[in-house]
Short mmCIF file of C-alpha atoms in Angstrom, two decimals:
data_model
loop_
_atom_site.label_atom_id
_atom_site.label_comp_id
_atom_site.label_asym_id
_atom_site.label_seq_id
_atom_site.Cartn_x
_atom_site.Cartn_y
_atom_site.Cartn_z
CA MET T 1 -0.14 0.20 -0.60
CA ARG T 2 2.74 2.41 0.92
CA LYS T 3 4.70 1.63 -2.02
CA THR T 4 1.42 2.73 -4.31
CA ILE T 5 1.19 5.98 -2.97
CA ALA T 6 4.56 6.85 -3.62
CA ILE T 7 4.04 5.94 -7.29
CA LEU T 8 1.14 8.41 -6.62
CA MET T 9 2.92 11.39 -5.09
CA LEU T 10 5.60 10.95 -7.73
CA SER T 11 2.76 11.17 -10.83
CA LEU T 12 1.56 13.86 -9.59
CA ALA T 13 4.83 15.91 -9.03
CA ALA T 14 5.75 14.43 -12.64
CA VAL T 15 2.86 15.99 -13.99
CA THR T 16 3.37 19.23 -11.83
CA MET T 17 6.89 20.01 -13.04
CA SER T 18 5.74 19.22 -16.67
CA ALA T 19 2.75 22.01 -16.57
CA GLN T 20 5.15 24.76 -14.81
CA LYS T 21 7.79 24.27 -17.59
CA ASN T 22 4.79 24.04 -20.89
CA PRO T 23 2.58 26.77 -18.70
CA VAL T 24 0.23 27.86 -21.32
CA LYS T 25 0.61 31.04 -23.27
CA TYR T 26 -2.30 33.93 -23.12
CA ASN T 27 -2.68 37.33 -25.31
CA PHE T 28 -4.99 39.52 -23.86
CA THR T 29 -7.55 42.44 -24.75
CA GLU T 30 -9.20 44.85 -22.78
CA ALA T 31 -12.65 43.96 -22.79
CA SER T 32 -13.65 47.36 -24.16
CA ASP T 33 -11.41 47.62 -26.81
CA LEU T 34 -14.17 45.33 -28.34
CA THR T 35 -18.22 46.00 -29.08
CA MET T 36 -19.94 46.83 -26.07
CA VAL T 37 -23.28 45.57 -26.22
CA GLY T 38 -25.97 47.25 -23.55
CA LYS T 39 -24.67 50.30 -22.73
CA LEU T 40 -27.63 53.29 -22.86
CA MET T 41 -24.39 55.67 -22.07
CA THR T 42 -21.51 55.64 -24.78
CA ASP T 43 -19.17 57.66 -23.34
CA THR T 44 -18.66 56.66 -19.76
CA PRO T 45 -15.26 57.47 -18.47
CA ASN T 46 -15.29 54.08 -16.97
CA PRO T 47 -16.45 51.45 -19.87
CA TYR T 48 -18.52 49.53 -17.18
CA HIS T 49 -20.18 52.00 -15.76
CA ARG T 50 -23.62 52.42 -16.97
CA VAL T 51 -24.17 55.93 -16.27
CA ASP T 52 -21.65 59.09 -15.50
CA THR T 53 -21.96 59.19 -12.14
CA VAL T 54 -20.25 62.44 -11.95
CA LYS T 55 -22.44 63.60 -15.11
CA PHE T 56 -25.53 63.14 -13.63
CA LYS T 57 -26.68 63.10 -10.01
CA GLY T 58 -29.18 62.63 -7.76
CA PHE T 59 -28.96 59.25 -6.94
CA THR T 60 -29.79 57.40 -4.26
CA ALA T 61 -26.06 55.92 -2.52
CA GLY T 62 -27.38 52.18 -3.34
CA GLU T 63 -28.91 53.69 -6.71
CA ASN T 64 -25.21 55.25 -7.66
CA LYS T 65 -23.98 51.94 -6.27
CA GLN T 66 -26.17 50.19 -9.06
CA VAL T 67 -25.75 51.99 -12.43
CA ARG T 68 -21.97 51.90 -11.22
CA MET T 69 -22.08 47.60 -11.81
CA SER T 70 -21.62 46.48 -15.11
CA ALA T 71 -25.25 44.23 -15.09
CA GLY T 72 -26.80 44.30 -18.88
CA LEU T 73 -23.65 45.04 -20.42
CA SER T 74 -21.85 42.57 -22.71
CA VAL T 75 -18.80 42.16 -25.09
CA ALA T 76 -19.02 41.09 -28.61
CA PHE T 77 -15.97 39.87 -30.39
CA ARG T 78 -15.08 36.77 -32.68
CA THR T 79 -11.59 33.95 -31.97
CA ASP T 80 -10.29 31.37 -33.42
CA SER T 81 -8.80 30.45 -29.74
CA LYS T 82 -8.66 27.17 -28.45
CA THR T 83 -9.46 29.07 -25.32
CA ILE T 84 -10.36 32.28 -23.63
CA THR T 85 -10.07 32.94 -20.92
CA VAL T 86 -10.37 35.92 -18.27
CA LYS T 87 -8.85 37.96 -16.08
CA THR T 88 -10.01 40.58 -14.00
CA LYS T 89 -9.21 44.06 -11.84
CA TYR T 90 -12.43 43.95 -9.51
CA LEU T 91 -13.58 47.45 -7.71
CA ASP T 92 -16.72 45.99 -5.83
CA ARG T 93 -17.90 43.14 -5.36
CA GLY T 94 -21.38 41.09 -4.70
CA PHE T 95 -22.22 38.25 -2.00
CA PRO T 96 -25.90 38.26 -2.66
CA THR T 97 -27.82 35.89 -1.04
CA ASN T 98 -30.91 35.95 -3.68
CA THR T 99 -28.15 35.81 -6.53
CA GLY T 100 -25.24 32.81 -7.62
CA GLY T 101 -21.48 33.99 -7.91
CA LEU T 102 -22.44 32.76 -11.58
CA ALA T 103 -24.13 35.75 -12.36
CA ALA T 104 -23.47 38.44 -9.00
CA ARG T 105 -19.85 38.63 -10.36
CA GLY T 106 -19.15 36.41 -12.86
CA TYR T 107 -19.08 35.72 -16.70
CA ASP T 108 -21.35 34.15 -19.10
CA LEU T 109 -20.38 32.86 -22.18
CA TYR T 110 -22.49 32.24 -25.64
CA ILE T 111 -20.66 30.82 -29.19
CA LYS T 112 -23.37 31.66 -32.15
CA LYS T 113 -24.11 28.93 -33.95
CA ASP T 114 -26.25 28.72 -37.12
CA GLY T 115 -27.47 31.76 -36.92
CA LYS T 116 -28.34 31.59 -32.72
CA TRP T 117 -26.87 32.64 -29.59
CA LEU T 118 -26.44 28.91 -28.33
CA TRP T 119 -24.83 28.99 -24.01
CA ALA T 120 -20.82 27.73 -23.71
CA ALA T 121 -19.79 28.88 -20.95
CA SER T 122 -20.60 30.11 -17.07
CA LYS T 123 -16.96 31.05 -14.38
CA VAL T 124 -16.83 32.87 -11.73
CA THR T 125 -13.58 33.66 -10.09
CA HIS T 126 -11.40 32.36 -7.36
CA ASP T 127 -13.39 34.02 -4.37
CA GLN T 128 -10.10 34.60 -2.42
CA LYS T 129 -8.14 34.74 -5.52
CA PRO T 130 -10.41 37.75 -7.57
CA ASP T 131 -7.47 39.10 -10.14
CA ASP T 132 -6.08 35.35 -11.48
CA ASN T 133 -6.61 34.66 -14.96
CA VAL T 134 -9.79 32.07 -15.21
CA VAL T 135 -10.60 29.61 -18.37
CA LEU T 136 -13.64 30.90 -19.36
CA ILE T 137 -13.34 27.72 -21.93
CA GLY T 138 -10.95 25.38 -23.47
CA ASN T 139 -10.40 22.19 -26.05
CA LEU T 140 -12.34 24.66 -28.59
CA ASP T 141 -12.03 23.51 -32.08
CA GLY T 142 -9.70 26.98 -33.50
CA SER T 143 -12.08 27.98 -36.02
CA MET T 144 -13.36 31.38 -35.79
CA HIS T 145 -16.40 31.72 -33.54
CA GLU T 146 -18.37 34.96 -32.40
CA CYS T 147 -18.55 35.75 -28.77
CA LEU T 148 -21.45 36.93 -27.00
CA MET T 149 -20.10 37.45 -22.79
CA TYR T 150 -22.16 38.92 -19.99
CA LEU T 151 -20.77 40.93 -18.09
CA PRO T 152 -21.22 40.31 -13.67
CA ILE T 153 -24.13 41.39 -12.62
CA LEU T 154 -23.72 42.73 -8.91
CA SER T 155 -20.19 44.30 -9.14
CA GLU T 156 -18.32 47.27 -10.79
CA GLU T 157 -14.58 46.22 -12.76
CA LYS T 158 -11.89 48.44 -13.70
CA SER T 159 -10.66 46.21 -15.89
CA ILE T 160 -11.75 43.14 -17.49
CA GLN T 161 -9.37 41.42 -19.73
CA ILE T 162 -10.09 38.47 -22.39
CA GLY T 163 -7.09 36.49 -22.76
CA VAL T 164 -6.52 33.75 -25.86
CA ASN T 165 -4.10 31.27 -27.10
CA GLU T 166 -1.06 33.18 -28.08
CA GLY T 167 -0.90 33.16 -31.95
CA ALA T 168 -4.73 33.04 -32.60
CA VAL T 169 -6.75 36.28 -33.47
CA ILE T 170 -8.89 38.34 -31.02
CA GLU T 171 -11.34 41.18 -32.67
CA ALA T 172 -14.48 42.79 -32.35
CA ILE T 173 -17.29 42.18 -34.48
CA ASP T 174 -20.24 44.34 -34.92
CA ASN T 175 -22.97 44.26 -32.83
CA PRO T 176 -24.58 41.66 -33.45
CA PHE T 177 -28.57 43.34 -32.37
CA ARG T 178 -30.13 45.31 -33.71
CA HIS T 179 -31.85 49.03 -32.90
CA ARG T 180 -31.47 50.37 -29.33
CA ILE T 181 -33.70 49.63 -27.22
CA GLY T 182 -33.69 51.53 -23.64
CA ILE T 183 -35.12 49.14 -20.91
CA PHE T 184 -35.74 51.07 -18.05
CA GLY T 185 -36.90 48.86 -14.87
CA SER T 186 -36.36 47.63 -11.15
CA SER T 187 -33.97 44.65 -9.12
CA PHE T 188 -35.94 42.44 -11.90
CA THR T 189 -34.64 44.29 -14.81
CA HIS T 190 -31.33 44.43 -13.45
CA GLY T 191 -31.62 40.72 -13.25
CA ILE T 192 -31.21 39.43 -9.48
CA SER T 193 -32.21 36.08 -8.23
CA THR T 194 -30.40 35.02 -11.67
CA SER T 195 -28.25 31.89 -12.53
CA ARG T 196 -26.18 33.36 -14.21
CA ALA T 197 -24.72 36.89 -15.47
CA GLY T 198 -26.62 35.93 -19.63
CA MET T 199 -30.64 35.31 -17.86
CA SER T 200 -32.15 38.55 -17.36
CA TYR T 201 -35.19 39.29 -18.98
CA PRO T 202 -33.45 42.21 -21.53
CA ASP T 203 -30.88 39.54 -21.83
CA GLN T 204 -33.05 37.36 -23.15
CA LEU T 205 -35.23 38.82 -24.76
CA SER T 206 -32.32 40.73 -27.27
CA ARG T 207 -31.55 37.37 -28.01
CA MET T 208 -34.92 35.92 -28.90
CA THR T 209 -35.66 38.88 -30.87
CA GLY T 210 -32.43 40.86 -32.35
CA LEU T 211 -33.57 44.04 -31.18
CA LEU T 212 -31.09 45.17 -28.16
CA GLY T 213 -31.84 46.24 -24.90
CA CYS T 214 -29.95 47.42 -22.16
CA SER T 215 -30.53 48.40 -18.65
CA GLY T 216 -31.62 50.53 -15.79
CA ASN T 217 -33.75 50.89 -12.07
CA CYS T 218 -37.07 52.88 -11.88
CA LYS T 219 -38.93 54.54 -9.75
CA LEU T 220 -39.85 57.10 -12.22
CA GLN T 221 -36.87 59.61 -10.28
CA PRO T 222 -36.91 63.02 -12.36
CA TYR T 223 -32.87 62.29 -12.32
CA PHE T 224 -33.19 59.06 -13.56
CA ALA T 225 -35.29 60.84 -16.47
CA ASP T 226 -32.79 62.64 -16.72
CA VAL T 227 -30.33 60.14 -18.07
CA LEU T 228 -33.16 58.61 -20.83
CA CYS T 229 -33.44 62.29 -22.04
CA ALA T 230 -29.78 62.41 -22.72
CA ALA T 231 -30.30 58.17 -24.03
CA ASP T 232 -29.51 57.59 -27.99
CA VAL T 233 -32.36 55.27 -28.89
CA ASP T 234 -34.97 53.65 -31.03
CA ALA T 235 -37.83 53.31 -28.02
CA PHE T 236 -38.54 52.93 -24.27
CA VAL T 237 -39.29 49.66 -22.89
CA PHE T 238 -40.26 50.13 -18.79
CA ASP T 239 -40.72 48.03 -15.65
CA SER T 240 -41.90 50.78 -13.95
CA PHE T 241 -44.59 50.11 -11.29
CA SER T 242 -42.17 47.54 -9.12
CA ASN T 243 -40.82 49.87 -6.26
CA PRO T 244 -42.79 52.65 -6.36
CA THR T 245 -45.26 53.38 -4.19
CA PRO T 246 -49.23 53.95 -5.61
CA GLU T 247 -48.61 57.73 -4.22
CA GLN T 248 -45.30 57.73 -5.91
CA ILE T 249 -46.98 56.65 -8.99
CA LYS T 250 -48.96 59.27 -8.95
CA GLU T 251 -46.85 62.29 -8.73
CA ARG T 252 -44.25 60.81 -11.19
CA LEU T 253 -46.04 58.78 -13.72
CA PHE T 254 -47.25 61.97 -16.12
CA PRO T 255 -44.30 63.93 -15.71
CA PHE T 256 -42.00 62.00 -15.85
CA ILE T 257 -43.63 60.41 -19.74
CA GLU T 258 -43.32 64.27 -20.04
CA LYS T 259 -40.33 65.08 -19.54
CA VAL T 260 -38.69 61.93 -21.46
CA GLN T 261 -41.29 62.86 -24.41
CA ALA T 262 -40.23 66.13 -24.78
CA ALA T 263 -36.84 64.72 -25.72
CA HIS T 264 -37.53 61.74 -27.09
CA PRO T 265 -40.90 62.54 -29.89
CA GLY T 266 -42.19 59.62 -31.48
CA VAL T 267 -40.18 57.46 -29.53
CA PRO T 268 -42.53 54.63 -28.19
CA MET T 269 -42.73 54.79 -24.63
CA ILE T 270 -43.43 50.83 -23.54
CA PHE T 271 -45.14 50.43 -20.40
CA GLN T 272 -45.06 47.19 -18.53
CA LYS T 273 -47.62 45.81 -15.64
CA THR T 274 -45.65 44.70 -12.70
CA ILE T 275 -45.73 40.45 -12.31
CA TYR T 276 -47.22 38.67 -9.62
CA ARG T 277 -45.09 38.17 -6.61
CA GLU T 278 -45.74 35.28 -4.64
CA SER T 279 -44.99 36.37 -1.57
CA ARG T 280 -48.60 37.86 -1.60
CA ASN T 281 -49.87 34.30 -1.94
CA PHE T 282 -49.78 33.57 2.37
CA ASN T 283 -49.75 37.46 3.67
CA THR T 284 -52.72 39.81 3.91
CA SER T 285 -50.25 42.48 4.25
CA SER T 286 -48.55 41.86 1.24
CA ASP T 287 -51.40 41.50 -1.07
CA LYS T 288 -53.47 44.29 -0.19
CA GLY T 289 -50.53 46.44 -1.30
CA GLU T 290 -49.60 44.45 -4.46
CA GLY T 291 -53.13 44.69 -5.25
CA ARG T 292 -53.54 48.24 -4.27
CA ARG T 293 -49.99 49.57 -6.44
CA MET T 294 -51.89 47.42 -9.56
CA GLU T 295 -54.39 48.72 -8.65
CA VAL T 296 -53.22 52.92 -8.86
CA VAL T 297 -51.29 50.99 -12.26
CA ASP T 298 -53.79 50.30 -14.36
CA SER T 299 -56.32 53.21 -14.27
CA LEU T 300 -52.90 55.88 -14.64
CA MET T 301 -51.55 54.13 -17.80
CA ASN T 302 -55.85 53.87 -18.65
CA ILE T 303 -55.24 57.05 -18.82
CA ALA T 304 -51.57 57.46 -20.09
CA VAL T 305 -52.26 55.93 -22.85
CA LYS T 306 -54.76 57.83 -24.22
CA LYS T 307 -53.26 61.16 -23.30
CA TYR T 308 -50.26 60.64 -24.51
CA PRO T 309 -49.11 59.79 -27.94
CA ASP T 310 -46.82 56.28 -28.10
CA VAL T 311 -47.52 55.26 -25.29
CA TYR T 312 -48.69 51.70 -24.22
CA PHE T 313 -48.90 48.90 -21.71
CA VAL T 314 -48.50 45.49 -21.64
CA THR T 315 -48.79 42.95 -19.10
CA ALA T 316 -45.72 40.99 -18.74
CA THR T 317 -46.08 37.28 -16.73
CA CYS T 318 -43.89 34.57 -15.20
CA ALA T 319 -44.89 34.29 -11.12
CA THR T 320 -48.84 33.05 -12.38
CA ALA T 321 -47.69 30.65 -15.21
CA PRO T 322 -48.60 28.20 -15.44
CA ASN T 323 -48.02 26.74 -11.43
CA HIS T 324 -46.99 29.98 -9.73
CA GLU T 325 -42.88 27.43 -9.13
CA THR T 326 -40.42 30.18 -10.85
CA SER T 327 -40.64 32.11 -7.50
CA VAL T 328 -37.29 32.86 -5.89
CA ASP T 329 -37.98 34.61 -2.94
CA GLY T 330 -41.32 35.88 -3.05
CA THR T 331 -40.41 37.90 -5.38
CA HIS T 332 -38.09 37.91 -8.29
CA PRO T 333 -38.20 34.80 -10.25
CA SER T 334 -35.60 32.29 -11.45
CA ASP T 335 -34.13 31.99 -14.40
CA TYR T 336 -37.64 30.26 -16.48
CA GLY T 337 -39.38 32.59 -14.32
CA TYR T 338 -37.75 35.86 -16.48
CA THR T 339 -37.58 33.02 -19.69
CA LEU T 340 -41.69 33.40 -19.54
CA TRP T 341 -41.49 37.20 -18.36
CA ALA T 342 -39.70 37.70 -21.78
CA GLU T 343 -41.79 35.72 -23.88
CA SER T 344 -45.12 37.46 -22.33
CA ILE T 345 -43.92 40.21 -23.56
CA ARG T 346 -42.07 39.24 -26.57
CA LYS T 347 -44.67 39.49 -29.74
CA PRO T 348 -46.37 42.36 -27.69
CA ILE T 349 -43.16 44.86 -27.72
CA VAL T 350 -42.15 43.63 -31.74
CA LYS T 351 -45.46 45.13 -32.56
CA ILE T 352 -45.95 48.24 -31.00
CA LEU T 353 -41.80 48.58 -32.55
CA ARG T 354 -43.45 47.51 -35.83
CA LYS T 355 -45.17 50.10 -36.42
CA TYR T 356 -42.12 52.56 -35.86
CA GLY T 357 -39.47 50.48 -38.22
CA ILE T 358 -37.99 48.89 -35.60
CA ARG T 359 -37.59 45.94 -36.37
#
């Protein structure tokens, strides 16, 4: 038995020494030097921030932190490398209880196959060694592949470097999505409770339709309206009724619409009815509060779609279909719930956008 153990130990040592003698060499490219996808504001000093928090003021401390996170952002490129790695310098990393580490701090890679984006790999850096170079995927066939890599949703990064085998090609490709749809919403839009970074409903909707969505965080705040007024988009989609109180909705909705429309005349503004939250099932207080909010929204949006041109109201579903089994924490859906959400709004939104030549 001792001989067997000794042989195993010696064999392991030999493999380790061999690996050290012939380390794999990579060339690294800063992700922001490739094609950044999903950015609502394209001129932020930090390319992985969603909003320039120096230029735009008024955010709470929590909102300021959120808009510096890279949720909803991805990088498009092509490479013939057999291995794709990623090396990150984090400014902040999220460790939530209701969202997977792959989504909060990691990367989600899709590769195009037969004209469609197909999941390829997801990885997250070691919690104790966040600066390590992490192999995202290996053993590729060495042919040229178009890639889309989603960035962490609950982290802030200073640098993201994509590594490919020495001698391999890595280069930017054109934005793979058509048009720019500003999707401004809540923690739902952010992707909370997803298992990996590319599973929020805006990201799934983009892959379903080929229309690009960019995310935000909405309570109909006037200072967020300032950001949207400065954004270059073809249309807006709002999940704007999940967070604000009924009183805030009554006070802010019409001024919010008027302010954004003044900056973007003729641009469609599509509002979503907030989803059913499973916390209502047995909590009478939650059920009453959610019911009142939905009543206020239904009443005001019935007025808004008649009062304002280019304003629409659609219903998103996921928790109620098909069997109330999609919730993670009573509020946020699972990946499957977000898939159902994206599917529920896909046809009505595409139908509206077609009226404006957005296909």
